[in-house]
Every structure is written in C-alpha cells, then in structure tokens.
Short mmCIF file of C-alpha atoms and ligand atoms in Angstrom, two decimals:
data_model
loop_
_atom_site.label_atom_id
_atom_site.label_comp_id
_atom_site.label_asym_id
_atom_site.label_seq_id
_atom_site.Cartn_x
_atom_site.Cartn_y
_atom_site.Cartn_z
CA UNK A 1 96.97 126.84 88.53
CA UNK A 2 94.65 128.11 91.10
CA UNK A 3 92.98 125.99 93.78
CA UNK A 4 89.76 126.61 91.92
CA UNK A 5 91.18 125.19 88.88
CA UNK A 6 92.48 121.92 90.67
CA UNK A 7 88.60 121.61 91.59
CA UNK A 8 87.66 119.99 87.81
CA UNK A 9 87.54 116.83 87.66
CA UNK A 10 87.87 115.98 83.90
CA UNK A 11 86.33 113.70 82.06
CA UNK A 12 88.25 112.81 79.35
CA UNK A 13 91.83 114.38 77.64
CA UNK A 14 91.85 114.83 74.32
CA UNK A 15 94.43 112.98 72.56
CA UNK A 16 97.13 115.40 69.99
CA UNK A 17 97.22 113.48 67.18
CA UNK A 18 100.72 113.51 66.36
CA UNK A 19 101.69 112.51 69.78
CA UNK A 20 101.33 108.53 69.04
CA UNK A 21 103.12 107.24 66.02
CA UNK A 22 101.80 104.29 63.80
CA UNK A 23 104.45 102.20 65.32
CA UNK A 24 103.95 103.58 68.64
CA UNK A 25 100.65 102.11 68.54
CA UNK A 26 102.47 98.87 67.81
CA UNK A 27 104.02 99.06 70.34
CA UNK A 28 101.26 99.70 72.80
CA UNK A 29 99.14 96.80 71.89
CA UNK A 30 102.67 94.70 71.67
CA UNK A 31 103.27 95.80 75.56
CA UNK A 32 99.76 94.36 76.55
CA UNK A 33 99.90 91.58 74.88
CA UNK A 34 102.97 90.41 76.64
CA UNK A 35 101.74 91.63 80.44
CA UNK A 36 98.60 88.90 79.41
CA UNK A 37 100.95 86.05 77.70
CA UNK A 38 103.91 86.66 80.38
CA UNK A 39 101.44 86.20 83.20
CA UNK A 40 99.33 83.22 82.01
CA UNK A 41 102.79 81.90 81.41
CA UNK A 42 103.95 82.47 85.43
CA UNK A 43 100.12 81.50 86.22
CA UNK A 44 100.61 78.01 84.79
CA UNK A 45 103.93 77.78 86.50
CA UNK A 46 103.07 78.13 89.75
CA UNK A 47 99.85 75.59 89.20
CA UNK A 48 102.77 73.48 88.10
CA UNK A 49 104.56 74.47 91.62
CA UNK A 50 107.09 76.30 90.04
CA UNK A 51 106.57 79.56 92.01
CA UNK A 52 106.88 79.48 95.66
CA UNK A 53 104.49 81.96 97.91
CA UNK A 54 101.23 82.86 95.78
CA UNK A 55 100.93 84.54 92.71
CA UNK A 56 99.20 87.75 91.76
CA UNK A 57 98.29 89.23 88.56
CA UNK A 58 97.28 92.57 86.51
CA UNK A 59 94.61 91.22 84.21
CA UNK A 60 92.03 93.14 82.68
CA UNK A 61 94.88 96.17 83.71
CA UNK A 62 96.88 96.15 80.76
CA UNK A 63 95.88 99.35 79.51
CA UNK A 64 97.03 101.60 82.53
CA UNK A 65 100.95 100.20 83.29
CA UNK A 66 101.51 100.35 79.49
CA UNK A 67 99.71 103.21 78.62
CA UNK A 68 100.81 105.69 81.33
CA UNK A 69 104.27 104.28 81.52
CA UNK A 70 104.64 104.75 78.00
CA UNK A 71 103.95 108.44 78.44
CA UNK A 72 107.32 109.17 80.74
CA UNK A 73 111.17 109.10 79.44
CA UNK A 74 113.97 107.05 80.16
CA UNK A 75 115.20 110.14 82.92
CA UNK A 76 111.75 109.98 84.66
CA UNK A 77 111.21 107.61 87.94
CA UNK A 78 108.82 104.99 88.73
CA UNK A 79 107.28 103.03 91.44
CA UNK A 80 105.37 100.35 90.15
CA UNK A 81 102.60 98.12 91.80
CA UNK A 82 102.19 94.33 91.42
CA UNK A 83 99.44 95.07 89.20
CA UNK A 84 101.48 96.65 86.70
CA UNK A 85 104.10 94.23 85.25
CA UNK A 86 103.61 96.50 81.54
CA UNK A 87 105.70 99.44 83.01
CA UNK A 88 108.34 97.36 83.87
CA UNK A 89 108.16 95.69 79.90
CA UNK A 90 108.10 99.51 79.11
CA UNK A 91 111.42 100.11 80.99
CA UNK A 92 113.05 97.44 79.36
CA UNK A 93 112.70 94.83 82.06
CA UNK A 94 111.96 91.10 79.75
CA UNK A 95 109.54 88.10 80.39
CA UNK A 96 112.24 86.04 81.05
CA UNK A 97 113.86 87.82 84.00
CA UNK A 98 110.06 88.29 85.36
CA UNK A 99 109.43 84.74 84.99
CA UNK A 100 112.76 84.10 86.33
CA UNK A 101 112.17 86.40 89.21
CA UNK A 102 108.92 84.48 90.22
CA UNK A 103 110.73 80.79 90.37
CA UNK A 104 113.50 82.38 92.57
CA UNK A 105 116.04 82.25 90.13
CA UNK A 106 119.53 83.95 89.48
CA UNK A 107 118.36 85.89 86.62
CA UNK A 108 115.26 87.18 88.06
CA UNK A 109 115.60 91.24 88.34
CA UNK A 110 116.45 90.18 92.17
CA UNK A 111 118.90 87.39 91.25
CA UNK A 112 116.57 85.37 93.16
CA UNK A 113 116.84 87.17 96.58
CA UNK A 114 113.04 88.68 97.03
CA UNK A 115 110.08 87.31 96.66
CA UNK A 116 108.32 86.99 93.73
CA UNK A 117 106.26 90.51 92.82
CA UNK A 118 108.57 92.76 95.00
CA UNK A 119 111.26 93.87 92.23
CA UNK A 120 112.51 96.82 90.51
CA UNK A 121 115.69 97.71 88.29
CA UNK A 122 116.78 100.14 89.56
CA UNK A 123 119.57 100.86 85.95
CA UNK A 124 115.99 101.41 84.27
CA UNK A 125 114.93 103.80 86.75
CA UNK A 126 112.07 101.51 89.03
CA UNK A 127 111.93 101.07 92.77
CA UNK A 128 111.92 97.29 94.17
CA UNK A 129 107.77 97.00 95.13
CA UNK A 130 106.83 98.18 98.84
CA UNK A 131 104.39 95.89 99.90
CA UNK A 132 102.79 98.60 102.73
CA UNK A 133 100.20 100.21 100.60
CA UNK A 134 100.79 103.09 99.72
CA UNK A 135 103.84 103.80 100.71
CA UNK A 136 105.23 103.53 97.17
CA UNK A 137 103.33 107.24 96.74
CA UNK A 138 105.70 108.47 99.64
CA UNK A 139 108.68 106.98 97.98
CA UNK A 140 107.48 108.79 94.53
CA UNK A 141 107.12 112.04 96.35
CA UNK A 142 110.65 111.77 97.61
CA UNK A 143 112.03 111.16 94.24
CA UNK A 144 110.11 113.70 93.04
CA UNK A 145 111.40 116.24 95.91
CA UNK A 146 114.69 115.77 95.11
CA UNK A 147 113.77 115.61 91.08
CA UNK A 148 112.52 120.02 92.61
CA UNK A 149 115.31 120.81 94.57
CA UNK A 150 118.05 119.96 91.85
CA UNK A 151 115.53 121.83 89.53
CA UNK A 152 115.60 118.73 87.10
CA UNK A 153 113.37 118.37 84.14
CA UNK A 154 112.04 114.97 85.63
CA UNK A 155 109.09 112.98 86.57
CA UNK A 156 107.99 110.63 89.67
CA UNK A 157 105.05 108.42 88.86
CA UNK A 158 103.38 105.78 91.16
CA UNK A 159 100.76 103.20 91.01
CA UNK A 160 98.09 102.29 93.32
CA UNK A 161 95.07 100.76 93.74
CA UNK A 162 91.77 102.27 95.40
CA UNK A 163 91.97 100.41 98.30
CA UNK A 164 94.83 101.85 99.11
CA UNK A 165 93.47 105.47 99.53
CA UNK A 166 91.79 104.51 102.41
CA UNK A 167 95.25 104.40 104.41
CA UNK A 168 96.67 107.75 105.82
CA UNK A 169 99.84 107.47 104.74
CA UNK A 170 97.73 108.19 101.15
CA UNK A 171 96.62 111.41 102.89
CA UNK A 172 100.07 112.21 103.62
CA UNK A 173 101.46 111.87 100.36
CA UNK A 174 98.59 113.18 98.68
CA UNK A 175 98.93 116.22 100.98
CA UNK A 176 102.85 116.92 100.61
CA UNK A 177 102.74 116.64 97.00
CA UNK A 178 100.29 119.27 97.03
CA UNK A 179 101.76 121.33 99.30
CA UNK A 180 105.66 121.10 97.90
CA UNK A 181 103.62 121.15 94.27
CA UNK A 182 105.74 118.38 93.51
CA UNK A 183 106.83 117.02 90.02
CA UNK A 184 104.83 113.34 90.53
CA UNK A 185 102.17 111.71 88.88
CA UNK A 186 99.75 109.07 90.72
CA UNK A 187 97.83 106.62 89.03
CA UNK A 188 94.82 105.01 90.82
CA UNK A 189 93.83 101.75 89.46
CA UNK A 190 90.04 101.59 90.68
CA UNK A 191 89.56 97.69 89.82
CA UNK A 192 86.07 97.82 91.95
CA UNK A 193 87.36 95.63 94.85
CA UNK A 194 90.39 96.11 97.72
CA UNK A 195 90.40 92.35 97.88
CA UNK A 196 86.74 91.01 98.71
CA UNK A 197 85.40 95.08 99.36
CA UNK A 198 83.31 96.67 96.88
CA UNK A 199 83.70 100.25 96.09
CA UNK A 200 80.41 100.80 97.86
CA UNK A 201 81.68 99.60 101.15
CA UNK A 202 85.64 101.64 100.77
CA UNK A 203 84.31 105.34 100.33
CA UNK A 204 81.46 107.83 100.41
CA UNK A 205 83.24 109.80 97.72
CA UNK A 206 84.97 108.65 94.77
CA UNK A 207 88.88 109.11 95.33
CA UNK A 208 89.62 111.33 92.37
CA UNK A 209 87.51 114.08 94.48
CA UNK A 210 89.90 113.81 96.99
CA UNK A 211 92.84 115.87 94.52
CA UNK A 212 91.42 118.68 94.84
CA UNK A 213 91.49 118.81 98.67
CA UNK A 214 94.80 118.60 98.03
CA UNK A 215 94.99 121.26 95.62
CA UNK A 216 95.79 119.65 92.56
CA UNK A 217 93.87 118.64 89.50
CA UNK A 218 92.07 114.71 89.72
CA UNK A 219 91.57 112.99 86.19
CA UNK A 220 89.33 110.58 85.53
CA UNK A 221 89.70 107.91 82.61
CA UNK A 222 88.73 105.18 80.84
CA UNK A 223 91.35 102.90 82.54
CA UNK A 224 90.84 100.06 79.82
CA UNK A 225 91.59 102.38 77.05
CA UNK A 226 95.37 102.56 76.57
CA UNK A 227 95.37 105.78 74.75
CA UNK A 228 93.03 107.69 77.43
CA UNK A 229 95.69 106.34 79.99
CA UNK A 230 98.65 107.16 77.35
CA UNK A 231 96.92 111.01 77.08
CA UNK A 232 96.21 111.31 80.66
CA UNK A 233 99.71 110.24 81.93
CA UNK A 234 101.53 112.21 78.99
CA UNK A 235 99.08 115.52 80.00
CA UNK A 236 100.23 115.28 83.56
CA UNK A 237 103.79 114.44 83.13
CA UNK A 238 104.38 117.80 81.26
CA UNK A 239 102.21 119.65 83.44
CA UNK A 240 104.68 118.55 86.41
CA UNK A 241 107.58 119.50 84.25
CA UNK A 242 106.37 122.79 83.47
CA UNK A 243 106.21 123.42 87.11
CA UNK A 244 102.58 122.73 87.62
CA UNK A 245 102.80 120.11 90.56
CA UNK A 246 101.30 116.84 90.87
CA UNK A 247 97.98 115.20 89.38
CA UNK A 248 95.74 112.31 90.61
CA UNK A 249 94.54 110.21 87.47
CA UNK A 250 91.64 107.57 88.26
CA UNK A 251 91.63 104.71 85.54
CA UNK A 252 88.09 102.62 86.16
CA UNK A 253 88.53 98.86 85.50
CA UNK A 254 87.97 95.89 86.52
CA UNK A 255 90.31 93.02 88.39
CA UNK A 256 89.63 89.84 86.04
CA UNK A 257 91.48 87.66 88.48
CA UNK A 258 91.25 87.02 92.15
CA UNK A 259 93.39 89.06 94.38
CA UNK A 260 95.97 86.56 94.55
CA UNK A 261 95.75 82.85 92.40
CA UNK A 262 94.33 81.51 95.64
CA UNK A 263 91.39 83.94 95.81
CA UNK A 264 88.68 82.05 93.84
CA UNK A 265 86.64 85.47 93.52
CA UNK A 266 83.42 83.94 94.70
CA UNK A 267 82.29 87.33 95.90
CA UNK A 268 81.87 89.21 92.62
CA UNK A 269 78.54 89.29 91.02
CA UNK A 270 78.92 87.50 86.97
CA UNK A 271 77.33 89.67 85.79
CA UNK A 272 79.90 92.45 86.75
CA UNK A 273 82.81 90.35 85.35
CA UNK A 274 80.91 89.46 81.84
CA UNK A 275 80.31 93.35 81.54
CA UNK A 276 84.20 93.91 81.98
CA UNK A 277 84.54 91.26 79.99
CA UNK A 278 83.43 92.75 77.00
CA UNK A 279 85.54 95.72 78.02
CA UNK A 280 88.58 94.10 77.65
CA UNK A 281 91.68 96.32 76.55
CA UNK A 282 93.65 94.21 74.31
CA UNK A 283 91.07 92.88 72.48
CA UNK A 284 89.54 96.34 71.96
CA UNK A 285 92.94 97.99 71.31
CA UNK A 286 93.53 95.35 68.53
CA UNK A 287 89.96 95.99 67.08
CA UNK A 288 90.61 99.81 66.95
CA UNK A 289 94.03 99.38 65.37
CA UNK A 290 91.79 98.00 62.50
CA UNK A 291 88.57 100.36 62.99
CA UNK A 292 90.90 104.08 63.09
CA UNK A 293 94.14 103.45 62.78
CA UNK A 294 94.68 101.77 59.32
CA UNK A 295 96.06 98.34 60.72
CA UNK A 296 95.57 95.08 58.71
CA UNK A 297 93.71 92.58 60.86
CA UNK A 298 96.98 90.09 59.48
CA UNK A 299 99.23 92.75 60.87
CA UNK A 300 97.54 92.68 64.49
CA UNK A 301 97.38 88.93 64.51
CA UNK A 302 101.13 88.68 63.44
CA UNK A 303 102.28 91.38 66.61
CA UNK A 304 99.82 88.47 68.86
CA UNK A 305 101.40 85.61 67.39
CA UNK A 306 105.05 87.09 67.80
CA UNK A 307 104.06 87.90 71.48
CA UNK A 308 103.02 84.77 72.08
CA UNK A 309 106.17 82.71 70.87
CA UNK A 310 108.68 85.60 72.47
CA UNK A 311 106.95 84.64 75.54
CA UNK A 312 107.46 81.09 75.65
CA UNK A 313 110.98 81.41 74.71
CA UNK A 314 111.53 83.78 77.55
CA UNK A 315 110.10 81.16 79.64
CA UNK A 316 112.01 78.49 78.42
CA UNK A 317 115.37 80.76 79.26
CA UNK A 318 113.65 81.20 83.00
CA UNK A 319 113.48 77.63 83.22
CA UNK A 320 116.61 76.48 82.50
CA UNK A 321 118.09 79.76 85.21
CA UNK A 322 119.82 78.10 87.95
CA UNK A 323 119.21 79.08 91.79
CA UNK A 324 120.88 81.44 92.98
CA UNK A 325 124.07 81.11 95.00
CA UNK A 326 123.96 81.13 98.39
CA UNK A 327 127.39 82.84 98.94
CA UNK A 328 125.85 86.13 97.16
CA UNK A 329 122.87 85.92 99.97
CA UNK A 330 124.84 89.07 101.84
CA UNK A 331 125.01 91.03 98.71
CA UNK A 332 122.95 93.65 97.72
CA UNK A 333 121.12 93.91 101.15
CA UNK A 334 122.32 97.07 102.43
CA UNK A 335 122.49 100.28 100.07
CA UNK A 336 126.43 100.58 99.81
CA UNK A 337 126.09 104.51 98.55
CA UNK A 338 123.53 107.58 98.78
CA UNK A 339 122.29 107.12 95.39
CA UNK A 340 118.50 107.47 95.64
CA UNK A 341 117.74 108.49 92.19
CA UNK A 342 119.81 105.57 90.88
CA UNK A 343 121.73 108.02 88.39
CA UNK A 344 124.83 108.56 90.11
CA UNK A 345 123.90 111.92 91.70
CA UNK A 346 123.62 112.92 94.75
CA UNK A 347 120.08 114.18 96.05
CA UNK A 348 120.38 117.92 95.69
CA UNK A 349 123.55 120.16 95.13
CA UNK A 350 123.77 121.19 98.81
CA UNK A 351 124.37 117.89 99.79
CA UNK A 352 127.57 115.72 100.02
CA UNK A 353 127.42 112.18 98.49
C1 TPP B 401 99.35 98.83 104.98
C2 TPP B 401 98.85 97.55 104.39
N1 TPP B 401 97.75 96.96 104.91
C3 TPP B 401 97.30 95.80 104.40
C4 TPP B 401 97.95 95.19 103.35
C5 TPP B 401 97.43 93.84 102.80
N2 TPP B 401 96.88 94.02 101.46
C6 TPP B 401 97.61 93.74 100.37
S1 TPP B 401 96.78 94.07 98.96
C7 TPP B 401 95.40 94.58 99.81
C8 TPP B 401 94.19 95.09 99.06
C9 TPP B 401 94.57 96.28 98.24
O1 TPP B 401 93.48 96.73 97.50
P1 TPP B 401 93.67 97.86 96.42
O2 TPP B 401 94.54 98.96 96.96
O3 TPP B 401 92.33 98.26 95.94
O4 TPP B 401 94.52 97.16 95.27
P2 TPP B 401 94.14 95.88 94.39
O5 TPP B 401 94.67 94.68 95.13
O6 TPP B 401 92.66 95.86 94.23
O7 TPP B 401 94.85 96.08 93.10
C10 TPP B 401 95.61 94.49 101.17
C11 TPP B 401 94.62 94.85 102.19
C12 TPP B 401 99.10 95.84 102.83
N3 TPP B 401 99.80 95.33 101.81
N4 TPP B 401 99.51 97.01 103.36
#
C-alpha cells in the first residue's frame, strides 16, 4: 500500500458472506447481551455499596468490543479499555469473575488486588487496563513489534476513546506504528463526549483523518452495528497479517451512561441521547437476526432470557467470593520473568529470556 492509498477514508466494508456463521451470529448478539446484563448487574451493586471506588460502564458500546474482538484468534493480543468489557467475554473471561473483580474479591481476574476496571488475563492473551490514556496504544504497538520481529502470524489490537487522541502519546503511537508498519489494529470508540466535551470542542478534524498522516489506511463505521465492527476489525486484522501494517477504525456511537455512575450527564442535549436511543445495538442486532438472517423471534428471546439468568447466577457466585487474603498482597506485583507476550516466549529470537 502506497501513502496515497492510506489517504481513503472508507465508508463502509463490505461484509463476505461466509465469514459469519448462523451460530456465529448467536453468538454475537449472546456477547452483547451479557456486556448490558453483566453491567446493570455490577451497576446495581455498587448502588447497593457493593463496589468500592466508582463504577464505569460501556453502554450503548456493545457492538464494537464484541464485534471487533470477535474478529481476532486466540494467538492475537489485546488491550482492552474500560469501555469494552465484551472483548474480555470474547476471550473467555466470565460475569462472575468481572463482577467478582469489581467487589474486590478473590476470584476477580485480579484476585482482588486492583481496582475495579483495571484487569486483564493475561492466559487469554489481554493486558491489565492502563489508566493513562492512551498508553494502552503504546503497549499494543510493542506487542505488535515483537509479534514483527519474531515474524509471527499475529495481531495487536487496542481500544480507545476519542478523547484520547488529543494526547501525544496518541501521536506517538499512531506515528511508530506507521513508521515500523506494524501488525496492530486501533479501534476508536467516538462516543461524542471525552467526559463533559463535545466533539465540537476536542478537534477541528475528525480523528480517522489523522491515519493517513500516519500513512496508514483510517476506517470509518457504523460503531453500533456489530457486523460493520466484526467486518472492519476482521478486514484489518488480515491486512496486518499479510504484512500490510496497521489501520485506524472509527466506530461512531454514543455513551448512554455518564462517564462514571457519579456523572449524572446533565450536559448532553435529550434529544441527542433519544436519537442514540433508537440506535441501540442489541436491540437492532436482535431485530435483524429476524429481518435477514432467518432467526425466530422465540429463538432471539430464548438467547436474552438465557443471558439474563447466566448473569445472575454469575453474580450470585461473585457474591458469595470471599476477600482476598492478605498474605497473597506481595504476590503477583512484580513480573517474576520476561514474558511480555504471555506465551512463554521470549520477545524476539535474538534475545535471551
Ligand atoms: C493521560 C490522562 N489524562 C487524563 C485522564 C483522566 N480521564 C479519564 S477518562 C477521561 C476522558 C476520556 O475520554 P475519551 O477518550 O473520549 O473516552 P470515553 O471516556 O469517552 O470513553 C479522562 C480525561 C487519564 N485517564 N489519562
């Protein structure tokens, strides 16, 4: 690819038919469903004072931690966002140890050691969250850099939201993945607002632009339809496989909570939410399971219904998970090997483990 190739922004990816199964698609609407039930479950919790520190949420995101997580295989890498507890479903992580993980308790993916949203299992290939934003794209590139150097058919992907692009560090990444052409796949979540700031008041030019500055191709998507995040992700994961370097894929939606459950979101206009609203992407998903994809509504209900009382079991399991034991605070702290891939390996051939 050329530099005047990288200069398209595209619109929309066309979809291979045979790339999504029938029970693939299950599965997708089955992913989202539990990111909405598993977080209304931790919401309640900590109104209930079950969750120490704040709580924050992905709704109305659904679509774009499930969809482009879905896209990558069990060898690829992640760094996920706080947004974006569906990747972490995708890798295998379960409501309970997320709830779990937000009460402070020993079977939380930290065994109760970090706070709440900063966790990652590592044995199914996530980093713990970086709070710095975005550092998590610097992180991805070095995965991805040793991913290059080992000449490994792998794949770094990263999550971020808009906000975050105003930070140099984004420039930095965003720059060295260009420049190394490395095998990593960023996902901005444009949800309208970096806390209280519009999009109008965070940049003159729309993000996604910015890619091909950097010399690599910017998508943009439908960020609240799981298949245009699914095609987008999957397009760009083989492109950096085939050698083609990184890509910069803008999903547009909409944050349908406050930044945090204390932010009562008295700054965005109704109408804005009521049109996002009617966007939502698991209630569409479901109704186009039906509409194109030869569902019965019974059959989407049932997945809902089975979400909904896997959920509260899971919680129920959190719940009864004691605290964790304070002799084991010292464990775990420090990394005890060079293992940054979390495979075993070392980082490249030249070097000694
Ligand atoms: C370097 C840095 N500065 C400030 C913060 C505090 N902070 C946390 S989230 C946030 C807003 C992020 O907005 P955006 O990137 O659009 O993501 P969103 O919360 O909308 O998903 C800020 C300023 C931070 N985490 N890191």
């Amino acid at each position: 690819m050329t530099l005047s190739d990288a200069s398209a922004v595209i619109d929309a990816v066309q979809l291979e038919p045979a790339l999504l199964t029938r029970e693939d698609r299950a599965e997708l609407l089955r992913y989202m469903t539990t990111m909405r039930a598993a977080e209304e479950r931790a919401l309640s919790l900590y109104k209930q004072g079950k969750v120490p520190g704040s709580f924050y949420d992905g709704r109305g995101q659904e679509a774009i931690s499930v969809g482009a997580a879905f896209a990558l295989a069990a060898r690829d890498r992640l760094c996920i966002l706080h947004r974006d507890l569906g990747a972490h479903f995708v890798r295998g992580v379960t409501p309970d140890r997320y709830l779990a993980n937000y009460m402070g308790r020993a079977d939380g993916v930290t065994g109760g050691k970090d706070g709440n949203l900063h966790f990652g299992d590592r044995g199914l290939g996530c980093v713990g969250m970086v709070s710095m934003l975005p550092d998590m794209a610097l992180v991805a590139n070095g995965m991805a850099l040793a991913m290059k150097m080992r000449g490994e058919d792998r794949v770094a992907m990263t999550f971020f939201g808009e906000g975050s692009t105003a930070n140099g560090q984004w420039h930095e990444a965003m720059n060295l993945a260009g420049v190394q052409r490395l095998p990593v796949v960023f996902v901005l979540e444009n949800n309208r607002f970096a806390y209280s700031t519009p999009n109008e008041l965070e940049f003159a030019v729309d993000p996604v632009r910015r890619a091909a500055g950097y010399g690599f191709p910017g998508i943009e998507v439908d960020g609240n339809d799981v298949e245009a995040v699914f095609a987008a992700a999957h397009e760009a994961a083989e492109r950096a496989r085939a050698g083609g370097g990184p890509t910069l894929i803008e999903c547009q939606t909409m944050r349908m909570h406050g930044h945090g459950a204390h932010d009562d979101m008295s700054y965005v206009p109704p109408e804005l939410f009521a049109e996002w609203e009617a966007r939502d992407p698991i209630e569409r998903y479901a109704a186009r399971l039906v509409a194109d994809f030869g569902f019965a509504s019974e059959e989407v209900e049932a997945i809902r219904a089975e979400v909904v009382a896997y959920v509260a079991e899971c919680a129920e399991r959190a719940l009864a998970s004691p605290m964790p034991d304070p002799a084991l605070a010292g464990e775990g702290v420090f990394a005890e090997r060079w293992d940054p891939l979390g495979d075993g390996a070392a980082p490249w051939s030249g070097w000694a483990a």
